PDB file of C-alpha atoms in Angstrom:
ATOM      1  CA  GLY N   1      -4.441   4.007 -14.171  1.00 63.00           C
ATOM      2  CA  ALA N   2      -7.541   3.639 -12.081  1.00 69.00           C
ATOM      3  CA  VAL N   3      -8.480   6.487  -9.771  1.00 86.00           C
ATOM      4  CA  VAL N   4      -9.356   6.242  -6.121  1.00 92.00           C
ATOM      5  CA  SER N   5     -10.370   9.390  -4.297  1.00 93.00           C
ATOM      6  CA  GLN N   6     -10.247   9.793  -0.547  1.00 95.00           C
ATOM      7  CA  HIS N   7     -11.808  12.568   1.472  1.00 95.00           C
ATOM      8  CA  PRO N   8     -11.001  14.470   3.616  1.00 96.00           C
ATOM      9  CA  SER N   9      -7.255  14.696   3.157  1.00 94.00           C
ATOM     10  CA  ARG N  10      -6.793  16.290   6.565  1.00 96.00           C
ATOM     11  CA  VAL N  11      -9.068  16.395   9.567  1.00 96.00           C
ATOM     12  CA  ILE N  12      -8.628  17.706  13.061  1.00 96.00           C
ATOM     13  CA  CYS N  13     -11.172  16.789  15.673  1.00 95.00           C
ATOM     14  CA  LYS N  14     -11.714  16.919  19.397  1.00 96.00           C
ATOM     15  CA  SER N  15     -11.309  13.874  21.554  1.00 97.00           C
ATOM     16  CA  GLY N  16     -14.569  11.950  21.869  1.00 96.00           C
ATOM     17  CA  THR N  17     -15.989  12.925  18.498  1.00 97.00           C
ATOM     18  CA  SER N  18     -16.428  10.678  15.478  1.00 97.00           C
ATOM     19  CA  VAL N  19     -14.819  11.178  12.101  1.00 97.00           C
ATOM     20  CA  LYS N  20     -15.878   9.697   8.771  1.00 97.00           C
ATOM     21  CA  ILE N  21     -13.448   9.143   5.917  1.00 97.00           C
ATOM     22  CA  GLU N  22     -14.724   8.344   2.430  1.00 96.00           C
ATOM     23  CA  CYS N  23     -13.011   6.280  -0.224  1.00 94.00           C
ATOM     24  CA  ARG N  24     -14.399   6.301  -3.760  1.00 93.00           C
ATOM     25  CA  SER N  25     -13.359   4.448  -6.869  1.00 89.00           C
ATOM     26  CA  LEU N  26     -14.021   6.973  -9.615  1.00 89.00           C
ATOM     27  CA  ASP N  27     -13.711   5.029 -12.819  1.00 84.00           C
ATOM     28  CA  PHE N  28     -14.118   1.384 -11.897  1.00 81.00           C
ATOM     29  CA  GLN N  29     -16.157  -0.882  -9.671  1.00 82.00           C
ATOM     30  CA  ALA N  30     -14.367  -2.071  -6.571  1.00 80.00           C
ATOM     31  CA  THR N  31     -15.885  -5.097  -4.909  1.00 78.00           C
ATOM     32  CA  THR N  32     -13.043  -5.085  -2.422  1.00 85.00           C
ATOM     33  CA  MET N  33     -11.443  -2.142  -0.685  1.00 90.00           C
ATOM     34  CA  PHE N  34      -8.759  -2.166   1.962  1.00 92.00           C
ATOM     35  CA  TRP N  35      -8.152   0.256   4.792  1.00 95.00           C
ATOM     36  CA  TYR N  36      -4.606   0.791   5.983  1.00 95.00           C
ATOM     37  CA  ARG N  37      -3.155   2.792   8.816  1.00 96.00           C
ATOM     38  CA  GLN N  38       0.322   4.256   8.719  1.00 94.00           C
ATOM     39  CA  PHE N  39       2.209   5.665  11.675  1.00 89.00           C
ATOM     40  CA  PRO N  40       5.000   8.185  10.985  1.00 85.00           C
ATOM     41  CA  LYS N  41       7.970   6.624   9.239  1.00 83.00           C
ATOM     42  CA  GLN N  42       6.412   3.180   9.389  1.00 88.00           C
ATOM     43  CA  SER N  43       4.862   0.787   6.949  1.00 91.00           C
ATOM     44  CA  LEU N  44       1.227   0.398   6.028  1.00 93.00           C
ATOM     45  CA  MET N  45      -0.682  -1.781   8.425  1.00 93.00           C
ATOM     46  CA  LEU N  46      -3.814  -3.430   7.093  1.00 93.00           C
ATOM     47  CA  MET N  47      -6.789  -2.671   9.312  1.00 95.00           C
ATOM     48  CA  ALA N  48      -9.634  -4.322   7.462  1.00 94.00           C
ATOM     49  CA  THR N  49     -10.933  -5.628   4.184  1.00 91.00           C
ATOM     50  CA  SER N  50     -14.159  -4.048   3.039  1.00 88.00           C
ATOM     51  CA  ASN N  51     -16.439  -6.095   0.806  1.00 84.00           C
ATOM     52  CA  GLU N  52     -19.382  -4.570  -1.012  1.00 81.00           C
ATOM     53  CA  GLY N  53     -22.662  -5.625   0.528  1.00 81.00           C
ATOM     54  CA  SER N  54     -21.205  -7.574   3.426  1.00 83.00           C
ATOM     55  CA  LYS N  55     -19.452  -7.026   6.722  1.00 87.00           C
ATOM     56  CA  ALA N  56     -15.848  -5.987   6.765  1.00 91.00           C
ATOM     57  CA  THR N  57     -13.138  -8.410   7.786  1.00 92.00           C
ATOM     58  CA  TYR N  58     -10.926  -6.926  10.465  1.00 95.00           C
ATOM     59  CA  GLU N  59      -7.307  -7.796  11.119  1.00 93.00           C
ATOM     60  CA  GLN N  60      -6.308  -9.104  14.495  1.00 93.00           C
ATOM     61  CA  GLY N  61      -6.041  -6.376  17.082  1.00 94.00           C
ATOM     62  CA  VAL N  62      -8.238  -3.878  15.243  1.00 95.00           C
ATOM     63  CA  GLU N  63     -11.348  -2.882  17.169  1.00 94.00           C
ATOM     64  CA  LYS N  64     -14.321  -3.194  14.855  1.00 93.00           C
ATOM     65  CA  ASP N  65     -16.537  -1.113  17.142  1.00 94.00           C
ATOM     66  CA  LYS N  66     -14.027   1.706  17.035  1.00 96.00           C
ATOM     67  CA  PHE N  67     -13.313   1.600  13.321  1.00 97.00           C
ATOM     68  CA  LEU N  68     -16.635   1.176  11.579  1.00 95.00           C
ATOM     69  CA  ILE N  69     -16.434   0.262   7.927  1.00 94.00           C
ATOM     70  CA  ASN N  70     -19.300   0.441   5.493  1.00 90.00           C
ATOM     71  CA  HIS N  71     -19.105  -0.588   1.846  1.00 87.00           C
ATOM     72  CA  ALA N  72     -22.597   0.162   0.632  1.00 81.00           C
ATOM     73  CA  SER N  73     -21.884   0.385  -3.074  1.00 86.00           C
ATOM     74  CA  LEU N  74     -19.332  -0.770  -5.621  1.00 85.00           C
ATOM     75  CA  THR N  75     -17.714   2.665  -5.624  1.00 89.00           C
ATOM     76  CA  LEU N  76     -17.812   3.805  -2.013  1.00 91.00           C
ATOM     77  CA  SER N  77     -16.379   2.578   1.265  1.00 92.00           C
ATOM     78  CA  THR N  78     -16.346   4.615   4.455  1.00 95.00           C
ATOM     79  CA  LEU N  79     -14.270   4.377   7.622  1.00 96.00           C
ATOM     80  CA  THR N  80     -15.683   5.979  10.739  1.00 97.00           C
ATOM     81  CA  VAL N  81     -13.394   6.453  13.701  1.00 97.00           C
ATOM     82  CA  THR N  82     -15.779   6.531  16.638  1.00 97.00           C
ATOM     83  CA  SER N  83     -15.077   8.339  19.894  1.00 96.00           C
ATOM     84  CA  ALA N  84     -11.674   9.348  18.635  1.00 96.00           C
ATOM     85  CA  HIS N  85      -8.761   9.704  21.037  1.00 96.00           C
ATOM     86  CA  PRO N  86      -5.298  11.196  20.510  1.00 96.00           C
ATOM     87  CA  GLU N  87      -3.814   7.725  19.988  1.00 95.00           C
ATOM     88  CA  ASP N  88      -6.052   7.371  16.927  1.00 96.00           C
ATOM     89  CA  SER N  89      -4.127  10.186  15.267  1.00 96.00           C
ATOM     90  CA  SER N  90      -2.568   8.660  12.194  1.00 95.00           C
ATOM     91  CA  PHE N  91      -2.512   8.549   8.416  1.00 95.00           C
ATOM     92  CA  TYR N  92      -5.353   6.430   7.068  1.00 97.00           C
ATOM     93  CA  ILE N  93      -5.249   5.294   3.479  1.00 95.00           C
ATOM     94  CA  CYS N  94      -7.691   3.267   1.475  1.00 94.00           C
ATOM     95  CA  SER N  95      -7.099   1.158  -1.565  1.00 92.00           C
ATOM     96  CA  ALA N  96      -9.173  -0.725  -4.072  1.00 88.00           C
ATOM     97  CA  GLN N  97      -8.649  -3.663  -6.383  1.00 78.00           C
ATOM     98  CA  ILE N  98     -10.048  -3.660  -9.858  1.00 70.00           C
ATOM     99  CA  ARG N  99     -12.798  -6.185 -10.385  1.00 57.00           C
ATOM    100  CA  THR N 100     -11.397  -7.690 -13.565  1.00 56.00           C
ATOM    101  CA  GLY N 101      -7.951  -9.104 -14.050  1.00 56.00           C
ATOM    102  CA  ASN N 102      -5.966 -11.036 -11.541  1.00 54.00           C
ATOM    103  CA  THR N 103      -2.810  -9.071 -10.763  1.00 64.00           C
ATOM    104  CA  GLY N 104      -4.395  -7.824  -7.594  1.00 65.00           C
ATOM    105  CA  GLU N 105      -2.819  -4.418  -8.012  1.00 73.00           C
ATOM    106  CA  LEU N 106      -3.969  -1.914  -5.439  1.00 80.00           C
ATOM    107  CA  PHE N 107      -4.947   1.611  -6.377  1.00 87.00           C
ATOM    108  CA  PHE N 108      -4.625   3.973  -3.472  1.00 91.00           C
ATOM    109  CA  GLY N 109      -6.485   7.028  -2.359  1.00 92.00           C
ATOM    110  CA  GLU N 110      -4.592  10.143  -1.397  1.00 92.00           C
ATOM    111  CA  GLY N 111      -4.785   9.322   2.306  1.00 94.00           C
ATOM    112  CA  SER N 112      -6.370  11.122   5.246  1.00 96.00           C
ATOM    113  CA  ARG N 113      -4.310  12.564   8.042  1.00 95.00           C
ATOM    114  CA  LEU N 114      -6.303  12.506  11.272  1.00 96.00           C
ATOM    115  CA  THR N 115      -5.271  14.576  14.258  1.00 96.00           C
ATOM    116  CA  VAL N 116      -7.237  14.133  17.450  1.00 96.00           C
ATOM    117  CA  LEU N 117      -6.772  16.896  20.006  1.00 96.00           C
TER     118      LEU N 117
ATOM    119  CA  ALA M   1       7.768 -14.425  10.448  1.00 66.00           C
ATOM    120  CA  GLN M   2       7.902 -11.353   8.269  1.00 76.00           C
ATOM    121  CA  LYS M   3       6.333 -11.928   4.886  1.00 91.00           C
ATOM    122  CA  ILE M   4       8.162  -9.036   3.258  1.00 96.00           C
ATOM    123  CA  THR M   5      11.613  -7.936   4.387  1.00 96.00           C
ATOM    124  CA  GLN M   6      13.328  -4.758   3.319  1.00 96.00           C
ATOM    125  CA  THR M   7      16.700  -4.622   5.033  1.00 96.00           C
ATOM    126  CA  GLN M   8      17.709  -1.111   3.967  1.00 96.00           C
ATOM    127  CA  PRO M   9      15.982   1.552   6.052  1.00 94.00           C
ATOM    128  CA  GLY M  10      17.750   4.279   4.063  1.00 95.00           C
ATOM    129  CA  MET M  11      19.752   4.596   0.877  1.00 96.00           C
ATOM    130  CA  PHE M  12      21.617   7.389  -0.865  1.00 97.00           C
ATOM    131  CA  VAL M  13      22.308   7.545  -4.576  1.00 97.00           C
ATOM    132  CA  GLN M  14      23.975  10.111  -6.772  1.00 97.00           C
ATOM    133  CA  GLU M  15      21.788  11.711  -9.404  1.00 97.00           C
ATOM    134  CA  LYS M  16      21.935   9.831 -12.748  1.00 97.00           C
ATOM    135  CA  GLU M  17      23.302   6.698 -11.087  1.00 98.00           C
ATOM    136  CA  ALA M  18      21.423   3.415 -10.727  1.00 98.00           C
ATOM    137  CA  VAL M  19      20.298   2.078  -7.356  1.00 98.00           C
ATOM    138  CA  THR M  20      18.983  -1.285  -6.158  1.00 98.00           C
ATOM    139  CA  LEU M  21      16.469  -1.553  -3.350  1.00 98.00           C
ATOM    140  CA  ASP M  22      16.341  -4.975  -1.745  1.00 98.00           C
ATOM    141  CA  CYS M  23      13.259  -7.029  -0.999  1.00 98.00           C
ATOM    142  CA  THR M  24      12.897 -10.624   0.096  1.00 97.00           C
ATOM    143  CA  TYR M  25       9.631 -12.408   0.676  1.00 97.00           C
ATOM    144  CA  ASP M  26       8.289 -15.478   2.341  1.00 95.00           C
ATOM    145  CA  THR M  27       5.346 -17.494   1.096  1.00 93.00           C
ATOM    146  CA  SER M  28       4.317 -21.083   0.595  1.00 91.00           C
ATOM    147  CA  ASP M  29       1.841 -20.190  -2.146  1.00 89.00           C
ATOM    148  CA  GLN M  30       2.755 -21.063  -5.719  1.00 90.00           C
ATOM    149  CA  SER M  31       0.737 -18.155  -7.041  1.00 88.00           C
ATOM    150  CA  TYR M  32       1.608 -14.722  -5.755  1.00 90.00           C
ATOM    151  CA  GLY M  33       2.333 -11.231  -6.947  1.00 91.00           C
ATOM    152  CA  LEU M  34       5.007  -8.755  -5.981  1.00 94.00           C
ATOM    153  CA  PHE M  35       4.659  -4.997  -6.151  1.00 93.00           C
ATOM    154  CA  TRP M  36       6.718  -1.927  -5.582  1.00 96.00           C
ATOM    155  CA  TYR M  37       5.139   1.334  -4.513  1.00 95.00           C
ATOM    156  CA  LYS M  38       6.641   4.784  -4.090  1.00 96.00           C
ATOM    157  CA  GLN M  39       5.447   7.119  -1.345  1.00 95.00           C
ATOM    158  CA  PRO M  40       6.648  10.712  -1.589  1.00 94.00           C
ATOM    159  CA  SER M  41       6.408  13.066   1.372  1.00 91.00           C
ATOM    160  CA  SER M  42       2.876  13.995   0.319  1.00 89.00           C
ATOM    161  CA  GLY M  43       1.765  10.535   1.442  1.00 89.00           C
ATOM    162  CA  GLU M  44       0.171   9.188  -1.713  1.00 89.00           C
ATOM    163  CA  MET M  45       1.080   5.653  -2.766  1.00 92.00           C
ATOM    164  CA  ILE M  46       2.232   5.393  -6.353  1.00 91.00           C
ATOM    165  CA  PHE M  47       2.314   2.011  -8.079  1.00 90.00           C
ATOM    166  CA  LEU M  48       5.629   1.386  -9.842  1.00 94.00           C
ATOM    167  CA  ILE M  49       5.894  -2.196 -11.015  1.00 93.00           C
ATOM    168  CA  TYR M  50       4.400  -5.667 -10.702  1.00 92.00           C
ATOM    169  CA  GLN M  51       5.852  -9.172 -11.007  1.00 94.00           C
ATOM    170  CA  GLY M  52       3.723 -12.309 -11.032  1.00 91.00           C
ATOM    171  CA  SER M  53       5.156 -15.517  -9.657  1.00 92.00           C
ATOM    172  CA  TYR M  54       4.668 -17.260 -12.976  1.00 91.00           C
ATOM    173  CA  ASP M  55       6.177 -14.483 -15.052  1.00 90.00           C
ATOM    174  CA  GLU M  56       9.382 -15.748 -16.612  1.00 88.00           C
ATOM    175  CA  GLN M  57      10.687 -12.354 -17.626  1.00 93.00           C
ATOM    176  CA  ASN M  58      11.704  -9.678 -15.175  1.00 95.00           C
ATOM    177  CA  ALA M  59       9.205  -6.830 -15.165  1.00 94.00           C
ATOM    178  CA  THR M  60      10.269  -3.450 -16.500  1.00 95.00           C
ATOM    179  CA  GLU M  61       8.498  -0.100 -16.500  1.00 94.00           C
ATOM    180  CA  GLY M  62      10.530   2.749 -17.889  1.00 96.00           C
ATOM    181  CA  ARG M  63      13.428   3.395 -15.494  1.00 97.00           C
ATOM    182  CA  TYR M  64      12.158   0.749 -13.085  1.00 98.00           C
ATOM    183  CA  SER M  65      12.992  -2.914 -13.345  1.00 97.00           C
ATOM    184  CA  LEU M  66      12.384  -5.759 -10.974  1.00 97.00           C
ATOM    185  CA  ASN M  67      15.159  -8.292 -10.478  1.00 96.00           C
ATOM    186  CA  PHE M  68      13.082 -11.363  -9.706  1.00 97.00           C
ATOM    187  CA  GLN M  69      14.986 -14.340  -8.317  1.00 96.00           C
ATOM    188  CA  LYS M  70      12.351 -16.891  -7.458  1.00 95.00           C
ATOM    189  CA  ALA M  71      14.627 -19.498  -5.891  1.00 94.00           C
ATOM    190  CA  ARG M  72      16.076 -16.894  -3.564  1.00 96.00           C
ATOM    191  CA  LYS M  73      12.656 -15.336  -2.980  1.00 96.00           C
ATOM    192  CA  SER M  74      13.933 -11.909  -3.782  1.00 97.00           C
ATOM    193  CA  ALA M  75      12.371  -9.111  -5.805  1.00 98.00           C
ATOM    194  CA  ASN M  76      14.759  -6.211  -5.856  1.00 98.00           C
ATOM    195  CA  LEU M  77      13.816  -2.917  -7.485  1.00 98.00           C
ATOM    196  CA  VAL M  78      16.367  -1.310  -9.754  1.00 98.00           C
ATOM    197  CA  ILE M  79      16.005   2.370 -10.567  1.00 98.00           C
ATOM    198  CA  SER M  80      18.216   3.499 -13.403  1.00 97.00           C
ATOM    199  CA  ALA M  81      19.374   7.057 -14.032  1.00 97.00           C
ATOM    200  CA  SER M  82      18.140   8.351 -10.669  1.00 98.00           C
ATOM    201  CA  GLN M  83      16.430  11.725 -10.593  1.00 97.00           C
ATOM    202  CA  LEU M  84      15.916  14.130  -7.704  1.00 97.00           C
ATOM    203  CA  GLY M  85      12.205  13.389  -7.866  1.00 97.00           C
ATOM    204  CA  ASP M  86      12.917   9.765  -7.022  1.00 98.00           C
ATOM    205  CA  SER M  87      13.616  10.742  -3.416  1.00 98.00           C
ATOM    206  CA  ALA M  88      10.842   9.020  -1.466  1.00 97.00           C
ATOM    207  CA  MET M  89       9.923   5.959   0.580  1.00 97.00           C
ATOM    208  CA  TYR M  90       9.745   2.749  -1.414  1.00 98.00           C
ATOM    209  CA  PHE M  91       7.643  -0.182  -0.297  1.00 97.00           C
ATOM    210  CA  CYS M  92       7.811  -3.748  -1.504  1.00 97.00           C
ATOM    211  CA  ALA M  93       4.542  -5.652  -1.196  1.00 94.00           C
ATOM    212  CA  MET M  94       3.133  -9.092  -1.854  1.00 93.00           C
ATOM    213  CA  ARG M  95      -0.241 -10.543  -2.679  1.00 88.00           C
ATOM    214  CA  GLU M  96      -0.585 -14.245  -1.931  1.00 85.00           C
ATOM    215  CA  GLY M  97      -2.906 -16.455  -3.907  1.00 74.00           C
ATOM    216  CA  ARG M  98      -4.868 -15.421  -6.945  1.00 68.00           C
ATOM    217  CA  GLY M  99      -7.081 -12.445  -7.528  1.00 61.00           C
ATOM    218  CA  TYR M 100      -8.360 -10.273  -4.770  1.00 61.00           C
ATOM    219  CA  GLN M 101      -6.282 -11.134  -1.780  1.00 73.00           C
ATOM    220  CA  LYS M 102      -4.887  -8.694   0.718  1.00 79.00           C
ATOM    221  CA  VAL M 103      -1.519  -7.173   0.082  1.00 86.00           C
ATOM    222  CA  THR M 104       1.196  -7.128   2.739  1.00 90.00           C
ATOM    223  CA  PHE M 105       3.807  -4.398   2.807  1.00 93.00           C
ATOM    224  CA  GLY M 106       7.429  -4.325   3.871  1.00 95.00           C
ATOM    225  CA  THR M 107       8.848  -1.714   6.215  1.00 94.00           C
ATOM    226  CA  GLY M 108      10.098   0.456   3.384  1.00 96.00           C
ATOM    227  CA  THR M 109      13.355   2.014   2.250  1.00 97.00           C
ATOM    228  CA  LYS M 110      13.890   5.744   2.250  1.00 97.00           C
ATOM    229  CA  LEU M 111      15.785   6.733  -0.878  1.00 98.00           C
ATOM    230  CA  GLN M 112      17.522  10.051  -1.128  1.00 98.00           C
ATOM    231  CA  VAL M 113      18.957  11.201  -4.428  1.00 98.00           C
ATOM    232  CA  ILE M 114      21.920  13.523  -4.098  1.00 97.00           C
ATOM    233  CA  PRO M 115      22.538  16.206  -6.741  1.00 95.00           C
TER     234      PRO M 115
END
C-alpha cells in the first residue's frame, strides 16, 4: 500500500516552545492530507484538512493560530504546534488520500507523540 | 448525533476463534465508504478493509470480512481464526460523499486475544 512517513515519532519540548511535525507521502501525490489528534485510549479527532497550495480547513474548536498547517507541496504537509503547553501533549497523526481512485482510503503516518513539560 | 457508533469498548476472544466487532453508522448520503482500521499499542493505524455503499458483496480481506447490512446501517468486522497478534484497538470509520472527503472515526473497540 501507499506509504506515509511522519517525523518525529516522539518529541519532548519545554512549555512555550514551538514544535514542527512533518508528514510526507513517499510514493504518491497527496492533494489532501488530514491531521488527527488522539488522546490516550480515545478515538482520533480530526483537527484540520490540509490542501496543497491553499489554506487548511480547521474543525470547530481547533485554534488555527496554535496549530499551524502548511501544505506546500503534493508530498509534504507540516503541523506546527506554537507556544506549546502541557495540555497540548498528545498523539498527533497525519493521513493522506491518494489522488486517483474514489474509495477515499486514508494512509496514515506512524504518528508523533508530543510531550510538553 | 454520533456518525459512527462502536458499542463494545472491549472484547475478549480465544485464540483461533472468530470474533465480531460491531459498528453502526449514521448518514443521509447515498454514497459513502466504510473502513476498519487496526491500531496496535505502537500507535500506527493499519488499514484492514473497505466497503463502499454501492458494493453488493460483503468485503473480504484474508481473515477479515465486513458484514454489511445497509438497511440496518451496520458494518460489523468479523475476524476469523483469531491470532495473538490481533490484540489491538479497532476503529470503524466512514467517509461521506464521493472521493476526498474527511473520514470520521468511531470510539474504538479494544480486542484482546487469549491464548
